[in-house]
JSON list of C-alpha atoms in Angstrom, two decimals:
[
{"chain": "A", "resi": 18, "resn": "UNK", "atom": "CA", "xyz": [-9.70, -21.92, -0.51]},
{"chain": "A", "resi": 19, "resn": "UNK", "atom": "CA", "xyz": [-11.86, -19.22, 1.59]},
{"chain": "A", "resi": 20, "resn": "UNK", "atom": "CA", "xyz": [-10.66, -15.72, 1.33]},
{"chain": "A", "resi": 21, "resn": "UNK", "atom": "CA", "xyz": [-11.29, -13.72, 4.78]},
{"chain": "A", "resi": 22, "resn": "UNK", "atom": "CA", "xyz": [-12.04, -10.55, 3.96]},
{"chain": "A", "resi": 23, "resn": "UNK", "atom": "CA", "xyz": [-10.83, -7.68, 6.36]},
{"chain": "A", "resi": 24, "resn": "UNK", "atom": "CA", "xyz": [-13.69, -5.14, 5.93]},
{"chain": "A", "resi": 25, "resn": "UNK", "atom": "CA", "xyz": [-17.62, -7.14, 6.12]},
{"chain": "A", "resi": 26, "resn": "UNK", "atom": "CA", "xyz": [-19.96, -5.14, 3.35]},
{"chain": "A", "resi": 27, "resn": "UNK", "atom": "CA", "xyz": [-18.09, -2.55, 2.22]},
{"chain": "A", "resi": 28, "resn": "UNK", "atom": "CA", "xyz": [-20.27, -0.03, 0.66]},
{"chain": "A", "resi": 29, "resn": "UNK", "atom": "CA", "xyz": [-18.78, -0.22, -3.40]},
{"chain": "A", "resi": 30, "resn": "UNK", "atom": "CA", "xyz": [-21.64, 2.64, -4.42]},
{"chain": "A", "resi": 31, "resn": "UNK", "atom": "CA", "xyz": [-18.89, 5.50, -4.39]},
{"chain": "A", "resi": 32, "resn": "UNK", "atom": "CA", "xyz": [-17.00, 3.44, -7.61]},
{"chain": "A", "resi": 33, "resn": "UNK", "atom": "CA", "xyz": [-19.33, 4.24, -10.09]},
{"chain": "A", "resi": 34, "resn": "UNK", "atom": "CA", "xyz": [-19.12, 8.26, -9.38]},
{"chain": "A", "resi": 35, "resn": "UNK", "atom": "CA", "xyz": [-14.92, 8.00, -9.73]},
{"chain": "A", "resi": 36, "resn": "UNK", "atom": "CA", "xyz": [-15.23, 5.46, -12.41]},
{"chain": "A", "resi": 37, "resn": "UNK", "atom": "CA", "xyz": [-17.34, 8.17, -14.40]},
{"chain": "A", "resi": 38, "resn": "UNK", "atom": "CA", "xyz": [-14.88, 11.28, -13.03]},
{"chain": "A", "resi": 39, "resn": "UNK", "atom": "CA", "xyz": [-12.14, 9.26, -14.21]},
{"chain": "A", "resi": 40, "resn": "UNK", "atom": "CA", "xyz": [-13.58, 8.12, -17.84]},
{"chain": "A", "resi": 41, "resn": "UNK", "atom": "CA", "xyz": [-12.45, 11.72, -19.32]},
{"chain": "A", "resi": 42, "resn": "UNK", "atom": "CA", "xyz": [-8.82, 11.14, -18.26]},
{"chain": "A", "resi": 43, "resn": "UNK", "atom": "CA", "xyz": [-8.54, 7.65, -19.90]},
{"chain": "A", "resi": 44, "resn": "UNK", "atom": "CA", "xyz": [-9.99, 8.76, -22.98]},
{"chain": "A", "resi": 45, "resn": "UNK", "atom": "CA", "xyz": [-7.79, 11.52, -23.31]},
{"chain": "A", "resi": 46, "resn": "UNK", "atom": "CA", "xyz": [-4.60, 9.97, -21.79]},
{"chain": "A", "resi": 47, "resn": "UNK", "atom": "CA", "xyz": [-3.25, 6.98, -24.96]},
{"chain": "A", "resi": 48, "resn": "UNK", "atom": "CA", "xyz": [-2.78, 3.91, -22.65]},
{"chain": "A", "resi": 49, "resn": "UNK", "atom": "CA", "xyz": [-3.96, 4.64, -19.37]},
{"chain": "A", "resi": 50, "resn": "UNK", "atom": "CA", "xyz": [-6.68, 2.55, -17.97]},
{"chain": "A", "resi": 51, "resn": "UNK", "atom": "CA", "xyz": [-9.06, 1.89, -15.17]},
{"chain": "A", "resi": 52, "resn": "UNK", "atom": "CA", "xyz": [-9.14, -0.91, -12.93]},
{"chain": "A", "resi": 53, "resn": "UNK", "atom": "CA", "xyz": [-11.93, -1.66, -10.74]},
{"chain": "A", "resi": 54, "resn": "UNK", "atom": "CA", "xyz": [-10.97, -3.49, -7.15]},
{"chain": "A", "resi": 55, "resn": "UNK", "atom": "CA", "xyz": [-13.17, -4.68, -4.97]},
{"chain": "A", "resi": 56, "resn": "UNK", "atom": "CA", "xyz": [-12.22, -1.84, -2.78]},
{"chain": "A", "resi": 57, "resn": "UNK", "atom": "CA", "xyz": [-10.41, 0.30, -4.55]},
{"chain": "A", "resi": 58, "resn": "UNK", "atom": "CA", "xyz": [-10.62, 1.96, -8.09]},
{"chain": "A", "resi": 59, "resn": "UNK", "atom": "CA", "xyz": [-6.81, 2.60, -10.02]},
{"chain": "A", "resi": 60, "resn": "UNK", "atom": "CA", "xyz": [-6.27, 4.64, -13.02]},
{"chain": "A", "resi": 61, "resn": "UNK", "atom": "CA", "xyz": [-3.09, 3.12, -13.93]},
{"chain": "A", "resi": 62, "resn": "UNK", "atom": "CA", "xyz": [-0.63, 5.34, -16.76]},
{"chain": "A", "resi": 63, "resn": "UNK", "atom": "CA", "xyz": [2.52, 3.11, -16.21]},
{"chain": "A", "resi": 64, "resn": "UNK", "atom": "CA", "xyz": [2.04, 2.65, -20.08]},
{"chain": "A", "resi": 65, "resn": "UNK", "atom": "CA", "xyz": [1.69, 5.83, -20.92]},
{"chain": "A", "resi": 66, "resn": "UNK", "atom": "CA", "xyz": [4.45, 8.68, -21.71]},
{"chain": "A", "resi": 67, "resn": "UNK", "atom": "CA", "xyz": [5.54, 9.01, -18.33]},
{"chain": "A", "resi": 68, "resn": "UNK", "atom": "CA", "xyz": [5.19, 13.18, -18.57]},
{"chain": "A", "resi": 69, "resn": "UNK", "atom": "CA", "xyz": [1.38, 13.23, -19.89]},
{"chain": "A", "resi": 70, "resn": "UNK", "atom": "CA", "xyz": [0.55, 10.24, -17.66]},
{"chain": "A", "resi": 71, "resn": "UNK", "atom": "CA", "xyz": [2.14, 12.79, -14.32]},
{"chain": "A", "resi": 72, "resn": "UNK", "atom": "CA", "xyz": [1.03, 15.87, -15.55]},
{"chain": "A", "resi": 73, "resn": "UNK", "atom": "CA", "xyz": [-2.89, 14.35, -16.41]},
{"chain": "A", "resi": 74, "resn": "UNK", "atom": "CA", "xyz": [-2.37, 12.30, -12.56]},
{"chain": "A", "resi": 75, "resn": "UNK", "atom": "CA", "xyz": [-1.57, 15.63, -10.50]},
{"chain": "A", "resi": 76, "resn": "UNK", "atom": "CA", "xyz": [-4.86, 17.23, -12.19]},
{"chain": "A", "resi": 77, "resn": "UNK", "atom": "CA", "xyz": [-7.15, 14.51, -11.83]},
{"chain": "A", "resi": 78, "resn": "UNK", "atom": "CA", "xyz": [-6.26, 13.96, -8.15]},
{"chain": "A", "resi": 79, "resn": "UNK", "atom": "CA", "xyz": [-6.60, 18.00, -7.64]},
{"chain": "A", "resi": 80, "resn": "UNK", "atom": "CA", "xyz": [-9.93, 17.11, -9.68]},
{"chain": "A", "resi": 81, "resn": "UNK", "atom": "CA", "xyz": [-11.16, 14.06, -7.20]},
{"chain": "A", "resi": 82, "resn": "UNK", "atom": "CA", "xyz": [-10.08, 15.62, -4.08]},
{"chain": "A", "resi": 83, "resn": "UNK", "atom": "CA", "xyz": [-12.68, 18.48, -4.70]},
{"chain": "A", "resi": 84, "resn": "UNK", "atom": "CA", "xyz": [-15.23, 15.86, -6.83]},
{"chain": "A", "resi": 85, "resn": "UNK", "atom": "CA", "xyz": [-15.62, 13.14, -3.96]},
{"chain": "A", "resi": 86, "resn": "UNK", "atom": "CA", "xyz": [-14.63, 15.10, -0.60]},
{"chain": "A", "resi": 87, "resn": "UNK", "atom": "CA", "xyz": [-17.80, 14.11, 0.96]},
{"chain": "A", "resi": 88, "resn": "UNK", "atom": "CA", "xyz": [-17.18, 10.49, 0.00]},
{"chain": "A", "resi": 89, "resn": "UNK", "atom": "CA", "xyz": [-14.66, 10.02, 2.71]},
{"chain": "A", "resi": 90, "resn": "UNK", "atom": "CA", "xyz": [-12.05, 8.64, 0.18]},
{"chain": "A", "resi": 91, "resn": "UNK", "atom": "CA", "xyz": [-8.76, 8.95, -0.05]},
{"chain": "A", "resi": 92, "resn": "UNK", "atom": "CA", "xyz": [-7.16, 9.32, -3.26]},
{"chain": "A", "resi": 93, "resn": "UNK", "atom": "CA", "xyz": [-3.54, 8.04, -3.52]},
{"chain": "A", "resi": 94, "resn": "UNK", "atom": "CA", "xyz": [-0.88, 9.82, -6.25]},
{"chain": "A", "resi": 95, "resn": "UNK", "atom": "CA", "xyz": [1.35, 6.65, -6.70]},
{"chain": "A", "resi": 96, "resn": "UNK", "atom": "CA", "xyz": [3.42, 5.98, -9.12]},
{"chain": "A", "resi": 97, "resn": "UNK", "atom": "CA", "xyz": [2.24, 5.36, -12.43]},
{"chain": "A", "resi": 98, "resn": "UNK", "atom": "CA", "xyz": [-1.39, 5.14, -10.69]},
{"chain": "A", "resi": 99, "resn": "UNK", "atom": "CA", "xyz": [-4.26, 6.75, -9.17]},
{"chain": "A", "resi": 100, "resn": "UNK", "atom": "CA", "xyz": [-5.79, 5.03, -6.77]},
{"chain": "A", "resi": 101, "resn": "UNK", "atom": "CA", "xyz": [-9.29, 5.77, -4.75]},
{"chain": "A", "resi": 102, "resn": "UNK", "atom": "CA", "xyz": [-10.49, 4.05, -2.22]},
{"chain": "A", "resi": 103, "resn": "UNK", "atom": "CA", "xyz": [-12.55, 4.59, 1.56]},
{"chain": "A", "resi": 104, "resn": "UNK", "atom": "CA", "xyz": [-10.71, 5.49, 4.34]},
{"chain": "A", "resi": 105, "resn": "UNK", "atom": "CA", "xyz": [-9.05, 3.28, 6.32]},
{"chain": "A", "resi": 106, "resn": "UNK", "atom": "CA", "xyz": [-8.24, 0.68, 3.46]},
{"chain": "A", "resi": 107, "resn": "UNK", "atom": "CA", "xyz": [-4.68, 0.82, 3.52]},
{"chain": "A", "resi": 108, "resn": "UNK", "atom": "CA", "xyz": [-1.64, -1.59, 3.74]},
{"chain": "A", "resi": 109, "resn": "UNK", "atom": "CA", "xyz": [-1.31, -0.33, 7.80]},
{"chain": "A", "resi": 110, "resn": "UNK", "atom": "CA", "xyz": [-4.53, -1.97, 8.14]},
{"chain": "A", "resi": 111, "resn": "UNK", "atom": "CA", "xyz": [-3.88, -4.76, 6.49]},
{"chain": "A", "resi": 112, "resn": "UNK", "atom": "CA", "xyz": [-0.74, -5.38, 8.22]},
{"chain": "A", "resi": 113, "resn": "UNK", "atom": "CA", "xyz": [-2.84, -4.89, 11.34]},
{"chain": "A", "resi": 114, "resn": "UNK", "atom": "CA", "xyz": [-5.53, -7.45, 10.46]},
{"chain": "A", "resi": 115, "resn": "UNK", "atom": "CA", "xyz": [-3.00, -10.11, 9.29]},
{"chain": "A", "resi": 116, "resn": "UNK", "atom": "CA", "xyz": [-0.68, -9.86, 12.92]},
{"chain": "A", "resi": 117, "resn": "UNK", "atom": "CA", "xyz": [-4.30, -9.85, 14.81]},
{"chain": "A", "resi": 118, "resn": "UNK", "atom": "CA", "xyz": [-5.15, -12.88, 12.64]},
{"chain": "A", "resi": 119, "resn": "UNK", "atom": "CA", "xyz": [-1.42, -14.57, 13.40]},
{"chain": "A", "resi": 120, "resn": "UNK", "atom": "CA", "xyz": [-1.94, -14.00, 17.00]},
{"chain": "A", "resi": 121, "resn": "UNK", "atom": "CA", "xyz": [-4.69, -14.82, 17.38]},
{"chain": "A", "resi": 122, "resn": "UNK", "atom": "CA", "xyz": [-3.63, -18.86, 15.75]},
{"chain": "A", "resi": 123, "resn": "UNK", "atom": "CA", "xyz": [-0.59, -18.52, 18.52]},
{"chain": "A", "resi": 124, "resn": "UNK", "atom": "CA", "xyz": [2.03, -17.68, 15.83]},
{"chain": "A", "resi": 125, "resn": "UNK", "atom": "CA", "xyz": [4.36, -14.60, 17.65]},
{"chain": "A", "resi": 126, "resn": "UNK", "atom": "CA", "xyz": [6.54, -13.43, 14.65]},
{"chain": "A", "resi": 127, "resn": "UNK", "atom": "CA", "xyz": [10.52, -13.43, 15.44]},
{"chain": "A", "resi": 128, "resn": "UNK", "atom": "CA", "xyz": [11.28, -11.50, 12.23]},
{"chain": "A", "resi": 129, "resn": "UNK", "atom": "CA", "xyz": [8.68, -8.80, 10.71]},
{"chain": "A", "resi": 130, "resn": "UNK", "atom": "CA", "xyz": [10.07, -7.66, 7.20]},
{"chain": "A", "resi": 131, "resn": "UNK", "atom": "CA", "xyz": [8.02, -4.91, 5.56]},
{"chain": "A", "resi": 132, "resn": "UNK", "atom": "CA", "xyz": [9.83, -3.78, 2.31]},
{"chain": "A", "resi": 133, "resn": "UNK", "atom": "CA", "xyz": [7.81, -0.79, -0.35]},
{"chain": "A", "resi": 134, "resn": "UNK", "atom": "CA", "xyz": [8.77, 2.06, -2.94]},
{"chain": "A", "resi": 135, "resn": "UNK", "atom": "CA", "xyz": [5.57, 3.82, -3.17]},
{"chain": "A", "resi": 136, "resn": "UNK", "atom": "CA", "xyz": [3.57, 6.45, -0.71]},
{"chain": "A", "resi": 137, "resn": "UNK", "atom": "CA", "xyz": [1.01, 3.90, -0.42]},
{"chain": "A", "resi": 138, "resn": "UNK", "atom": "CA", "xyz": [3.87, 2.19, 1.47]},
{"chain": "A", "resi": 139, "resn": "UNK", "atom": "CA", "xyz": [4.14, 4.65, 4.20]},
{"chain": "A", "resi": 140, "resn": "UNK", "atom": "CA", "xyz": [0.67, 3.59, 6.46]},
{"chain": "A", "resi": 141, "resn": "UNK", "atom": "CA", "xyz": [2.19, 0.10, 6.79]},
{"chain": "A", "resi": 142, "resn": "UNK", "atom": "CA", "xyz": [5.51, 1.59, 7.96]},
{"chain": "A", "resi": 143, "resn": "UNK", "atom": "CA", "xyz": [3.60, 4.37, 10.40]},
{"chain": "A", "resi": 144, "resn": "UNK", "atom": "CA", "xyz": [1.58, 1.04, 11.42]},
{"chain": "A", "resi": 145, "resn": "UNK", "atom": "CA", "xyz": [4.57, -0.89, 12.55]},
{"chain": "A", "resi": 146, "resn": "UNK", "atom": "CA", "xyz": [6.57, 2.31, 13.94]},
{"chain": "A", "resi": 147, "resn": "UNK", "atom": "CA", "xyz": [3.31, 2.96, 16.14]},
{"chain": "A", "resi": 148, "resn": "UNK", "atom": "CA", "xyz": [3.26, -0.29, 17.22]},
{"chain": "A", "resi": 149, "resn": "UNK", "atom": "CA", "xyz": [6.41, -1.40, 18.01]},
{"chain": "A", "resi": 150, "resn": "UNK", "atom": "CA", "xyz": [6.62, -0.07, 21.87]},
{"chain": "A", "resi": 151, "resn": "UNK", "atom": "CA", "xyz": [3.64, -2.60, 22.77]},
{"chain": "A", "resi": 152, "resn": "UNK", "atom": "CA", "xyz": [5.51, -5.04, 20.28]},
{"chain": "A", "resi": 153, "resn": "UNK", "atom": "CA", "xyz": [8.22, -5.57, 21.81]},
{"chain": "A", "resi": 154, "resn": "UNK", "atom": "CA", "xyz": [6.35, -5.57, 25.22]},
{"chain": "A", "resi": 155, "resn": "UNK", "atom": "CA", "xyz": [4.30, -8.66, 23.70]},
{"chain": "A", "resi": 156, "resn": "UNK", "atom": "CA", "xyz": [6.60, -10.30, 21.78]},
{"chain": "A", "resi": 157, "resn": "UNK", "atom": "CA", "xyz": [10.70, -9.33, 23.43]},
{"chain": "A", "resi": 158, "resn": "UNK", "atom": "CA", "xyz": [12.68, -10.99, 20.72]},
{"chain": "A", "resi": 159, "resn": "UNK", "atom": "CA", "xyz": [10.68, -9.65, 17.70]},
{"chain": "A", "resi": 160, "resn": "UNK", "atom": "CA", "xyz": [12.84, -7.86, 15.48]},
{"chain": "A", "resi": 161, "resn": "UNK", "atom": "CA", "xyz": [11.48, -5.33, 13.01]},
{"chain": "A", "resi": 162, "resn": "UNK", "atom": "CA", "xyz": [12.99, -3.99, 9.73]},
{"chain": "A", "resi": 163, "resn": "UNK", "atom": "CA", "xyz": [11.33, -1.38, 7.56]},
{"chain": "A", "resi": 164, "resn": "UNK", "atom": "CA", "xyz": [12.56, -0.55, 4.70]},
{"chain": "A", "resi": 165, "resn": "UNK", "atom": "CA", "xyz": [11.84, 1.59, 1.75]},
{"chain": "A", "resi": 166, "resn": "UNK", "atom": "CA", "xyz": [13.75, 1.52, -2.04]},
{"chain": "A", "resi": 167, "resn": "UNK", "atom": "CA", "xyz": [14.88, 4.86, -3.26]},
{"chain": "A", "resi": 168, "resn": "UNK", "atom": "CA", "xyz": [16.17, 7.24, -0.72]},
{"chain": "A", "resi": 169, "resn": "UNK", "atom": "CA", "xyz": [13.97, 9.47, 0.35]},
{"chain": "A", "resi": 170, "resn": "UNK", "atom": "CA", "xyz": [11.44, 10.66, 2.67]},
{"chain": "A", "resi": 171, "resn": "UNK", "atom": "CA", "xyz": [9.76, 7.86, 4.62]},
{"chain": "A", "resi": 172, "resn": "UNK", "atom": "CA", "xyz": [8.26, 6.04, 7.88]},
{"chain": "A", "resi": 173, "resn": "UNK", "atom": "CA", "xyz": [11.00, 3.48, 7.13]},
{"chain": "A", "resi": 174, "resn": "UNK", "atom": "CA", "xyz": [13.74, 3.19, 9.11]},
{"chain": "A", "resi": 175, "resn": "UNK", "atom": "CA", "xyz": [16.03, 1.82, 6.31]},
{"chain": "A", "resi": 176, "resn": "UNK", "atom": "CA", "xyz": [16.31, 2.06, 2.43]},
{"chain": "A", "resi": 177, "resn": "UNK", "atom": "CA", "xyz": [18.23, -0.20, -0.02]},
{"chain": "A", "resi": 178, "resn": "UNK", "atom": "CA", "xyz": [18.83, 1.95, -2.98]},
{"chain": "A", "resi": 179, "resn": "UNK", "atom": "CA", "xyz": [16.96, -0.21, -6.00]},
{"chain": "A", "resi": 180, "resn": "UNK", "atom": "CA", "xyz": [14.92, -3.30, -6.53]},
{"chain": "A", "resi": 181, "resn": "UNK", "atom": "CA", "xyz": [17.88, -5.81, -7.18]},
{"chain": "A", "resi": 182, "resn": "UNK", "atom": "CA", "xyz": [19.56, -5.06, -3.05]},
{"chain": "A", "resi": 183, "resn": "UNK", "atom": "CA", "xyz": [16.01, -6.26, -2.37]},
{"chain": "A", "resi": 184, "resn": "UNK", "atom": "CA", "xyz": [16.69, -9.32, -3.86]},
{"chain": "A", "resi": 185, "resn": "UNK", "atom": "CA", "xyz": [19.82, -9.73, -1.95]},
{"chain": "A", "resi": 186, "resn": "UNK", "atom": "CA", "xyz": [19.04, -8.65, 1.45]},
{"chain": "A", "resi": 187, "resn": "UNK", "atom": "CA", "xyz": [15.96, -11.40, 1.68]},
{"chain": "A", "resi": 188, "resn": "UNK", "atom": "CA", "xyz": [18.71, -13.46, 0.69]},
{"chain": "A", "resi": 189, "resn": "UNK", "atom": "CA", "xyz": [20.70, -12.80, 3.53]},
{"chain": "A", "resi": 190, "resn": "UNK", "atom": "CA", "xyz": [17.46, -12.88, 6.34]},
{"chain": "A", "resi": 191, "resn": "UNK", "atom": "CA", "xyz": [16.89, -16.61, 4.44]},
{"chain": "A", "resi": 192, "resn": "UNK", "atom": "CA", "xyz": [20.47, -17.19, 4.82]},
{"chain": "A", "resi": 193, "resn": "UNK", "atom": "CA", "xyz": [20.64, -16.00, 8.48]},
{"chain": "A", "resi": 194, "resn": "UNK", "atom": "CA", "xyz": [17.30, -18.16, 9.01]},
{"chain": "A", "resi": 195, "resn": "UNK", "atom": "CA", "xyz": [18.77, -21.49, 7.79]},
{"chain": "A", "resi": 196, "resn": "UNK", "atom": "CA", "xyz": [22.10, -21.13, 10.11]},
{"chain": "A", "resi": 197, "resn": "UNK", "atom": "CA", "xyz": [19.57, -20.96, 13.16]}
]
């Protein structure tokens, strides 16, 4: 019922600045919004005309890059988002932080599964192909599959070509899993 949280008192004054930067966009952009995280901050178009919601997206982040490059931020172009948040908050770390914290309890993973579609997707797959020398040093019969959804470029080592394969290949590891 406790969450853990990975980084202890993270500075949050840096949201109010992009929060403000970001205001002008919203208003001008029908259905985006802005969602404040605990450490991040998102302006999300997904509801917006796809075109506008790009075309105001590429500006802005041209616009924050310059706005809060002393903030050490970094400023993700997703899609249908924006998001901004400090350095080193990424889903690599997190990855990180959850094996430590699995290791740490004893628990040595057989099977890691790390499935995304978006850029913010690639530090957990560069986190995992960094890794996986000292790995499989730690833990021999770990096997690793990274895989991304959409061909194209990426840290993954595999793609399925659309959400629904997904669906079916988790299938198959559960499948696999219950023959064992």
């Amino acid at each position: 019922d406790k969450w853990d949280k990975m980084i202890k008192d993270l500075n949050s004054e840096w949201r109010k600045t992009t929060v403000e930067l970001l205001e002008p966009y919203t208003d001008r952009c029908e259905g985006s919004f802005i969602e404040v995280k605990e450490a991040s901050v998102v302006w999300q178009y997904r509801d917006c005309d796809h075109e506008m919601g790009k075309s105001f997206a590429n500006v802005m982040t041209i616009d924050l890059e310059n706005s809060l490059k002393k903030l050490n931020l970094n400023i993700i172009n997703g899609k249908g988002y924006v998001e901004i948040k400090p350095k080193g908050i990424n889903k690599g770390a997190f990855a990180s932080f959850i094996l430590k914290e699995e290791l740490k309890k004893g628990k040595k993973p057989d099977l890691i599964v790390c499935i995304g579609d978006d850029i913010a997707d690639e530090e957990m797959f560069k986190y995992f192909q960094k890794i996986r020398p000292k790995l499989s040093n730690f833990i021999p019969h770990v096997k690793d599959y990274l895989i991304t959804v959409g061909k194209k470029p990426s840290n993954a080592q595999f793609y399925v070509d659309h959400s629904l394969q997904v669906k079916e290949l988790l299938d198959g590891f559960m499948q696999i899993r219950s023959e064992e």
